[in-house]
Every structure is written in structure tokens, then in C-alpha cells.
Amino acid sequence: MAGDRSQEAKAPVLEVRNLRVSYTTAAGPLRAVNGVSFYLWPGERLGLVGESGSGKTTTALSLMRLMQDTTVVEGGEVLLDGVDLLKLSEEEMRQARFAKISLIPQGAMNSLNPMMKVGEQLRDTIRAHQPKGNSKATIDARIQQVLESVELRLNVMDSYPHELSGGMKQRVCIAMSILLNPKVIIADEPTSALDVVVQRQVMETLRRVQVALGAAVILVGHDMGLMAQFVDRIGVMYGGKLVEVGPVRGIFKDPLHPYTQLLIKSLPNLDMKDVFRGIPGLTPSLLTPPPGCMFHPRCPQVIQRCSVDIPKFVEIKPERWAACHLCEGGRQ
Amino acid sequence: MRGLDLRYFVRRIGMFFLVIFAAASFNFLIPRLAPGNPIGAINSRMSQASAGIENGQAMFEAYRKRFGLDDPIYIQYAKYMWNTLRFDFGESLSAYPAEVWEIVRPAIGWSISLIGVSVLITFAMGITVGAMLAWKGTPKLVRAFLPITMIGGVLPYYLLAMLLLYLFAFTTKLLPMSGAYDSGIPRELSGPYIISVLRHAILPALSIILTSVGTWALTMRGLIVNTIGEDYMLLAEAKGLPKRRILWWYSVRNAIPPQLTHLAIALGYVVSGAILVEIVFSYPGLGYQLYMAIVNSDYTVIQGITLILAVSVGLSVLIIDLIYPRLDPRVTYVAESSG
């Protein structure tokens, strides 16, 4: 596993400290990301899971400073190799995108420009970062290299996106994301639009190119099964906060946070075919968040403190982080 | 060509000729349904000029015979169609013995150069203004200035034409009142002639441009706003493309195909679209000639001009149709049987 002792001497490639992002709405600011902190080792695969509206995609996109007009980064740091991306100028950030931190987008079906040939969309990615001196032949040679690495034929370069299948489009997006050898790749539910078989193939491809490149990956999604197969560590988000982070085996075997416990219990299980358990209740309103722990209105193990104090996100055991009063108190 | 097969091409061309045939038939019919009579119009003009004509009835008959107006209507129709096929629109009824073609040909030139160029300028300005209105990268100062272009949109263009005429020609005499060139200058490609033509074109062109830029800009803004939420826009920004590249090659490129269809139709109507402007400025374009022909019940000139109008609209729509697979690669015209 990439995330353990052997790498501890090294510095993390990405460190997020107390990131806070809100959306401006008619009803007031909506705190979508509320004090998220985590780190990412070089070459590591980290999964961010959570329900819809838990802030996982907002977190991921904020790392690249990709936001709408209504999004405000209220504070925090995003340190990529020690450089705070949130402090870069617009132009410096533009240069960093895809060269240092790249994205495999959520809507694979519509993420390519329908009016432009695939080859041209790969070329303009390179040109945007190396404007002069590179001949078309050099650029195309690099493109051919990455297309081969994602098992696409070279003739996709002359195709328009609508002429490709969903899996092929997603492979093009993967190829694009590694064109400039980034250190970090953010994969935002990269397979949510694909069927299960193609999903597996695409994830295998992603893993292979990521390992070959040595890039770290943040995989955003809500498919715990996919996470279990793909990532080294998992971060569980709830109501705009990370509630638990830990190695994937540890989390599945011994989840610390009650939310994580319920999440894992709700997975379909071969031994218990009949019941299909969800988590009772609804996600909290981020406009009027509950006091104390965000999860306490739904938590089966709720205690007095939960509705008063906000639990701190702390390392409970080596490598195991959680934000819960029960764990803090030295459960186990 | 990509996305286009021979069968569709042939079918589409066939459709074009069918449209022209139908237009030509209506063209023959409609002036004859309208009240008034061309020979009567000539007669009354002449009698006004000289207070009574001798043998008026004989002349009336002679004219009717000369122009074939005494034939039964179906014979007239057959003759008309046969002549139209040969691009022979006959002689003008009111300006006899001038040929229709002699009247129409210079008018086409004036209309295409004045209105065609105005429409193209309007299109380019409207697209740019609309794109910049929608684009968040537009500097604030520019953005504040842009809505001014909308003001003209609420005015009818002939009213603006009269306002401009009053301000710049009548009051200040900066620009000429009417016509397309100064009659004192020889009509040849010389500096003074070109300057004179341009000076005459400024006010009519302005009245067209100022009143229609706003509409183009508004539609364009709507189309651009639609692209902004698209997934490919997020990826384009994530890729680190420069803003300008994203605006023109991702946003505008996706928004523009419907606007080009609109442009093709607008260009097709160049011939008739600005009749009132041509009248206000006495600009010798097709619209003005058409108006004069209608006033004089000049069937043959009306037929000539409206047929040219039908052909130009049909032709520009045909062209945009045939090149559409180039504009939007998702569109293909392939007959069902060949897949």
C-alpha cells in the first residue's frame, strides 16, 4: 500500500488544510465544504465517498479552483508540493491545471466538445501549457503515446466525440488527464455513466496508467464496492465535513464513525440476502446545519454532547482519523 | 462530403427547384389578383400629363396585345413559365421599352452591397456583443457599455432612418440625403466615386445595423449562456485553456450553428428586407424598385423581383442546409436505406 510507513519519510504531494467553501444562495451562504483537511501521498489512491450533497465533488473541484460564480472559497490551504494553489494568480493557476493537477470529469458522455475532433481537443491541452516551440509532430507523438496507454486506436484522433462509445470517451478523458504528467489526478465519479462491465475496464485502465505515471489519485464517488477495489485509503464525507479517513481495509473491517458503520452495513451482502438496509433520515440542510455534530439527528448512538459540541477531526489510532465524540473518548 | 450522400443531395436540389416553381406560379398569380391594371396606370399617368389622350381606347388595346394581356390566363401562364425558365422576365410595363432585367440588375448590385454588407456587419457585431455579454471574463467596463447596443433594438428601423436623415443629412448636412452616389461623378472605379458611394451608404447601413444588432446579441447571449453549464466547458477550464480559447472554440463554436441558419435566411431576404430603408433614402436597390413597380402595377418587374427574392432565399437556405454537416458534425444527411 502506498499510504503507509515506507512513505512517511516523504512529504505528502497534496495537503488540504481546513478548506471551507460556500455557495451564495438567495437564502444566504450555503457551506458546502466546512473545514476539510487531508493529505495525499505521492502515487497514493484516495477515495472520497459520501451521499449526494455531502460536498465531495465541491471539495474535489475546489482543489483545482474550478467553481461557478456563486462559489466562494472562504478559507483554508491547498498545498501542492508545498505551494498553496488558493494563493496563485489566475494565470499561474491556469498553468498548474492539468500540468500539476488534472481532472477526469463526471459527465464523461458530454465532457468532450461535440464540435471538435478528439485529436484537436488533446492538442489544445498541450498547446495551452507549452505555447511555443513544440512542433505538431512532437505533440502528436505524445498524444499517440497516451492513447496507446489507454488502449485506444489512434484513429480516434480524427473522430468527433459522438462517434465514440461512452467507454471510449472516458478513455479519451483519462488519456487527456495524463498528457502533461500531473502529480495528482482527480477522478470525479469517472464511471458513473457507464455500465458495470465497461466500468471495470475503465477503472483498470485508470489504475494502470496512474501506477505507470506515479501520480496520486483522488477518486470521488459513492460506490463503496468500487472504492474497496480501487483505493488505498478512504475519506468519508458527511454534510460538508470529513467524518472519517483511514486505510480501506481498516475502514471496512472496523469503521470508527457511526455514519461509516451504517454506510458499510447498508452495502448488499451475500450472507444476508433478504434485508436491504439504508440509513434512516435525510442529509442535513447546509443552510441551517444542526448544532454540534452534523450527524447527530440520524445517529443511533447519539449522546448528550453530540448536539452541543462539534467533534474534532483527530487521529484516533495510527492512520485512522475520525470526528466523533464516542471515538475521542477512547472507545476500544 | 462528410455527412452528405448523393441521394440526399439530389433530393435536396430537387426540393429547391420545386420551391422555385411554386414561387414562380404564385408570383404569376398574385399580381393579377390585385386591383388595378397596368395599362390603366399608364393611361392615367399620360392623361394627367397631357389632359386627355386621343384614341385612348385603341392605345389601350394595342398595349394589351403588345404585352400579351389579351391572351387567356393559362396561355399567359405558359408563356410566363417558359420565359422564366430562360431568365427572360420580359419588358417592363411601366418603363417600356426597358427590359425588366435592365431595371433589376443594377438594383441587385446596390441591394447586395448595401444590405448584404450591413447584415454581415450586424451579424459579426451581434455575435461578439452577445458572447461578451454572457462571458464572465469580459472586463466590467466593456460589460457596462454593451447594453447600449440594445437601445436601437426597440426602434423600428425606418424611424431610426428618418431620425438619422434629419440629424445628419437635413440639419447638419454632413451626409447626403438620398440616392446611392452623386450624379455629378462619372460611374467608374475612381476614388471620388467610391467615396461618394460609401458616404451614401453610411446612413442606410447605420439604420439597419443599429436596429438589429441588439436582437442578434440577445439571441447569442442566450445560446452562450446555455453552453456555460455544459460538461465540456468545465473540462475546458480544467484543462487550463486560456479564456479566449474557451470562449471562441468551446462556447461560441457550440452556440453558433443556429445563428448561421438565421444568417442564411436573413441574407436570403436581403433583397426585400429593407424596402422601407431604401424608400426613405431613395436608395436604388431592389426594395425601392419593387415599391415603384407595385405603385405602377408593373407586373413584369414585380414578377422579376419577387422571383429573384424567392431564388435568393431558396438558394441561401439550400446552401446552409448542404454545409450544415460541416457546421455541426453531429448532423448527417444520409438516406435511411444506406444507413
GROMACS .gro file of N, CA and C in nm, chain B residues 228-277:
model
  150
  560ILE      N    1  -2.270   2.747  -2.111
  560ILE     CA    2  -2.184   2.764  -1.993
  560ILE      C    3  -2.202   2.650  -1.891
  561GLY      N    4  -2.323   2.596  -1.881
  561GLY     CA    5  -2.343   2.487  -1.787
  561GLY      C    6  -2.300   2.350  -1.839
  562GLU      N    7  -2.251   2.345  -1.963
  562GLU     CA    8  -2.220   2.214  -2.023
  562GLU      C    9  -2.093   2.153  -1.962
  563ASP      N   10  -2.090   2.019  -1.961
  563ASP     CA   11  -1.975   1.950  -1.905
  563ASP      C   12  -1.846   1.983  -1.978
  564TYR      N   13  -1.856   2.000  -2.111
  564TYR     CA   14  -1.731   2.025  -2.184
  564TYR      C   15  -1.670   2.160  -2.149
  565MET      N   16  -1.754   2.253  -2.098
  565MET     CA   17  -1.699   2.381  -2.056
  565MET      C   18  -1.616   2.366  -1.928
  566LEU      N   19  -1.664   2.280  -1.837
  566LEU     CA   20  -1.588   2.255  -1.714
  566LEU      C   21  -1.454   2.192  -1.749
  567LEU      N   22  -1.456   2.092  -1.838
  567LEU     CA   23  -1.331   2.025  -1.873
  567LEU      C   24  -1.237   2.123  -1.945
  568ALA      N   25  -1.293   2.209  -2.029
  568ALA     CA   26  -1.210   2.306  -2.100
  568ALA      C   27  -1.137   2.396  -2.001
  569GLU      N   28  -1.208   2.437  -1.896
  569GLU     CA   29  -1.144   2.522  -1.795
  569GLU      C   30  -1.044   2.440  -1.714
  570ALA      N   31  -1.082   2.317  -1.682
  570ALA     CA   32  -0.994   2.231  -1.603
  570ALA      C   33  -0.863   2.204  -1.677
  571LYS      N   34  -0.872   2.196  -1.811
  571LYS     CA   35  -0.752   2.168  -1.891
  571LYS      C   36  -0.653   2.282  -1.888
  572GLY      N   37  -0.697   2.396  -1.836
  572GLY     CA   38  -0.608   2.512  -1.831
  572GLY      C   39  -0.601   2.587  -1.962
  573LEU      N   40  -0.707   2.578  -2.042
  573LEU     CA   41  -0.707   2.654  -2.167
  573LEU      C   42  -0.720   2.804  -2.135
  574PRO      N   43  -0.659   2.889  -2.218
  574PRO     CA   44  -0.678   3.032  -2.198
  574PRO      C   45  -0.825   3.068  -2.219
  575LYS      N   46  -0.870   3.172  -2.147
  575LYS     CA   47  -1.011   3.210  -2.151
  575LYS      C   48  -1.062   3.233  -2.292
  576ARG      N   49  -0.977   3.299  -2.372
  576ARG     CA   50  -1.021   3.333  -2.507
  576ARG      C   51  -1.050   3.208  -2.590
  577ARG      N   52  -0.964   3.109  -2.572
  577ARG     CA   53  -0.983   2.983  -2.645
  577ARG      C   54  -1.115   2.918  -2.602
  578ILE      N   55  -1.142   2.920  -2.472
  578ILE     CA   56  -1.265   2.859  -2.423
  578ILE      C   57  -1.386   2.932  -2.481
  579LEU      N   58  -1.380   3.065  -2.479
  579LEU     CA   59  -1.493   3.144  -2.529
  579LEU      C   60  -1.522   3.112  -2.675
  580TRP      N   61  -1.419   3.123  -2.761
  580TRP     CA   62  -1.445   3.113  -2.904
  580TRP      C   63  -1.456   2.970  -2.954
  581TRP      N   64  -1.372   2.881  -2.904
  581TRP     CA   65  -1.368   2.745  -2.960
  581TRP      C   66  -1.455   2.646  -2.887
  582TYR      N   67  -1.497   2.678  -2.767
  582TYR     CA   68  -1.585   2.586  -2.694
  582TYR      C   69  -1.726   2.644  -2.683
  583SER      N   70  -1.735   2.769  -2.636
  583SER     CA   71  -1.867   2.826  -2.613
  583SER      C   72  -1.930   2.874  -2.744
  584VAL      N   73  -1.866   2.971  -2.809
  584VAL     CA   74  -1.924   3.027  -2.932
  584VAL      C   75  -1.937   2.918  -3.039
  585ARG      N   76  -1.837   2.834  -3.050
  585ARG     CA   77  -1.840   2.729  -3.153
  585ARG      C   78  -1.964   2.641  -3.138
  586ASN      N   79  -2.006   2.617  -3.013
  586ASN     CA   80  -2.124   2.535  -2.992
  586ASN      C   81  -2.252   2.614  -3.006
  587ALA      N   82  -2.245   2.745  -2.984
  587ALA     CA   83  -2.366   2.826  -2.986
  587ALA      C   84  -2.401   2.870  -3.128
  588ILE      N   85  -2.303   2.869  -3.218
  588ILE     CA   86  -2.322   2.941  -3.343
  588ILE      C   87  -2.404   2.872  -3.452
  589PRO      N   88  -2.411   2.739  -3.460
  589PRO     CA   89  -2.484   2.683  -3.575
  589PRO      C   90  -2.626   2.737  -3.596
  590PRO      N   91  -2.711   2.749  -3.491
  590PRO     CA   92  -2.843   2.806  -3.518
  590PRO      C   93  -2.836   2.951  -3.567
  591GLN      N   94  -2.737   3.025  -3.520
  591GLN     CA   95  -2.723   3.164  -3.564
  591GLN      C   96  -2.687   3.171  -3.713
  592LEU      N   97  -2.608   3.071  -3.759
  592LEU     CA   98  -2.570   3.072  -3.901
  592LEU      C   99  -2.691   3.041  -3.988
  593THR      N  100  -2.779   2.954  -3.940
  593THR     CA  101  -2.903   2.928  -4.014
  593THR      C  102  -2.982   3.058  -4.026
  594HIS      N  103  -2.991   3.127  -3.914
  594HIS     CA  104  -3.062   3.254  -3.909
  594HIS      C  105  -2.998   3.354  -4.007
  595LEU      N  106  -2.865   3.356  -4.009
  595LEU     CA  107  -2.794   3.447  -4.100
  595LEU      C  108  -2.825   3.415  -4.245
  596ALA      N  109  -2.826   3.285  -4.278
  596ALA     CA  110  -2.853   3.245  -4.416
  596ALA      C  111  -2.990   3.295  -4.459
  597ILE      N  112  -3.087   3.280  -4.371
  597ILE     CA  113  -3.222   3.325  -4.406
  597ILE      C  114  -3.224   3.477  -4.419
  598ALA      N  115  -3.156   3.544  -4.325
  598ALA     CA  116  -3.151   3.691  -4.330
  598ALA      C  117  -3.088   3.738  -4.460
  599LEU      N  118  -2.982   3.669  -4.502
  599LEU     CA  119  -2.916   3.709  -4.627
  599LEU      C  120  -3.008   3.684  -4.746
  600GLY      N  121  -3.084   3.576  -4.737
  600GLY     CA  122  -3.180   3.547  -4.844
  600GLY      C  123  -3.281   3.660  -4.860
  601TYR      N  124  -3.317   3.721  -4.748
  601TYR     CA  125  -3.415   3.828  -4.752
  601TYR      C  126  -3.354   3.965  -4.777
  602VAL      N  127  -3.221   3.968  -4.802
  602VAL     CA  128  -3.153   4.095  -4.825
  602VAL      C  129  -3.229   4.178  -4.927
  603VAL      N  130  -3.280   4.107  -5.027
  603VAL     CA  131  -3.348   4.171  -5.137
  603VAL      C  132  -3.469   4.252  -5.091
  604SER      N  133  -3.547   4.195  -5.000
  604SER     CA  134  -3.671   4.262  -4.964
  604SER      C  135  -3.666   4.322  -4.825
  605GLY      N  136  -3.568   4.277  -4.746
  605GLY     CA  137  -3.572   4.306  -4.603
  605GLY      C  138  -3.570   4.452  -4.566
  606ALA      N  139  -3.524   4.538  -4.653
  606ALA     CA  140  -3.508   4.676  -4.612
  606ALA      C  141  -3.577   4.770  -4.709
  607ILE      N  142  -3.692   4.729  -4.757
  607ILE     CA  143  -3.766   4.813  -4.852
  607ILE      C  144  -3.783   4.954  -4.798
  608LEU      N  145  -3.822   4.961  -4.670
  608LEU     CA  146  -3.852   5.093  -4.614
  608LEU      C  147  -3.728   5.181  -4.605
  609VAL      N  148  -3.615   5.119  -4.572
  609VAL     CA  149  -3.491   5.197  -4.567
  609VAL      C  150  -3.459   5.250  -4.706
   0.00000   0.00000   0.00000
